[in-house]
C-alpha cells in the first residue's frame, strides 16, 4: 500500500500539516520558556487552557478561543501583579496554577460539564483538528517564526541578559511581555494538538537539545526548529508504522534526539578540556 | 567651575535594604570625560549606586539625571542607551551566543540601517582587538576576552558613558592591564566618560589625568577629589 495514500484522509493530512508547522516553529517558543525560566508559567498556562476549555464547554463556545483569551489575561496580569506584590513571578504563577484548576473543577461540577470532554483537552488529538484549528496553528507558527526573525537582536539580548538588554536601550519589558504572550498562545495550541501531557515533545525537547549543541544564538533558533521538524516527521512516520498515537512517536523521537545531543555535547566538552590540558602542557614546556 | 557637560547628576539620593541604609542624601555630579573610580568594601552600596544611576534599580529617595534627562522620564527612555553597562560577572555564559552577536546587542536600539549596525559592531570589535573572536562562543572565552567583548558592545552602542562594575575581578594580571589600557584609550580617543567600580590598584590608569574618586564607608560616601593611584 502506498503510505502517502493515507493523506487522502483529510483528518490525517490536517494533523500531519499541523504537526509539521508546530514542530518547526513551536520550539522557538520553547527556547524562550527554557531560557527565561518560564517553566512555572508554562504549567500555569496549561492549567489556564484547561480552565478555558471547561468554561467554553459550559457556555458553548470554542475551547481554543477561550483558552487563548484566558491565558492572555493570565500573562498580562502575572508580571504587573508580581511587581506590585514584590513577589517572585514563579510564586505568582504557582498561585494562578492552583487557582485555575480549582475554578475549573467548580465549573465542571456546577455547570455539569461532561468531565471526559474537559479531560480530552489534556490528551489532545491532532486528528480531530478542524480546518480553522489548522489555519490558526499554521498562522501562529508562522507568526512565531516571523517574531524571532524580525526581532532577533532584541530577543537575543533579552535572552542573554535582561539588564544588559535594558542598558543597551532595548525595551526589555515589552519584549518580555511579548515572549510571555507567545508562550501562552503556543501552550494553548500545543495542548489542543497533542495534549497537555505530551506538549513538551514539540515545545521543550527540541529547544533543550539545541541549547546543548548550539554555538550561537542564531544557531540555537535554527537548530531548535530543525530538531522540532525532524522529531515531528520521524515521530509521525514511526507512530503511523507501528500504530501508536502520533504524539507518543514525536515524544520518543524527541527523547532519542535529546540523548544524542547530550552525548555529543559531553564529547565536545571532553575534547575541549583535553585540548586545554594539552595547550597548558605545551605552554609549560615552552616556558620550562 | 568646569564648562564640560554634566553627564550624571544626583540630588539627595538614598538607597538601602530593609532597615539598612547604604547611603543617603548623595549629591553627585559627573562631567563629560571624567574618570570616576568608586571604591569601598563589599556590600557598601557601590553596585546599588551604579544600578540606580542606570535606572536598573529604584532609589529609596532622591532623583537622578542622566545626560540631562531625569531617570524614568520619557526623554531618558529615548537616550538611555548612551550609558552602557559592563557587569561584574560575565553575563549568562551558558547561553549559546557568539562574540559578534554579543557585540551586536549594543546596536539593537540604534536607529540606523542594518549595514551601518554591522559596521558599528565590526569597528567596535577592531578597536578593542577582539575581531578575531567574532565567531567564538561567548561561553568559551576567557574572562579577559569576555570583558573586551563587553566593552566592544558598549562602543557599538555608541555610548558616551561607560559604567563598569569590577570588570577586572577574577582576571589574571595581564588581562587586567589590557582591560585598563583599553578603558584609558577609550576615554582619551573617544572622549568617553568612565565610571569604574574597583578596589584594586591599576597601573594602566595610574597615569591618567583627572581621575576622581568616590569612597563608600559605613554608609558615608566621600568624594576624594583628584586621585593619584
Coordinates of C-alpha atoms in Angstrom, one line a residue, chain B residues 7 16 23 31 49 56 69 78 85 89 108 131 153 163 174 188-189 193 203 225:
Chain B
X7 CA 26.6 63.6 32.4
X16 CA 19.1 50.7 51.3
X23 CA 23.9 55.8 51.5
X31 CA 31.0 65.6 33.9
X49 CA 24.6 53.2 43.2
X56 CA 18.1 49.4 36.7
X69 CA 17.1 63.7 31.3
X78 CA 15.0 57.7 24.4
X85 CA 27.0 48.8 31.4
X89 CA 30.2 38.8 36.5
X108 CA 19.8 46.7 18.6
X131 CA 37.6 40.9 16.0
X153 CA 29.3 46.0 22.9
X163 CA 29.7 52.1 33.7
X174 CA 47.9 40.6 32.1
X188 CA 41.4 59.5 25.5
X189 CA 40.4 58.7 21.9
X193 CA 33.1 59.3 30.5
X203 CA 49.0 50.7 36.8
X225 CA 38.7 64.7 44.5

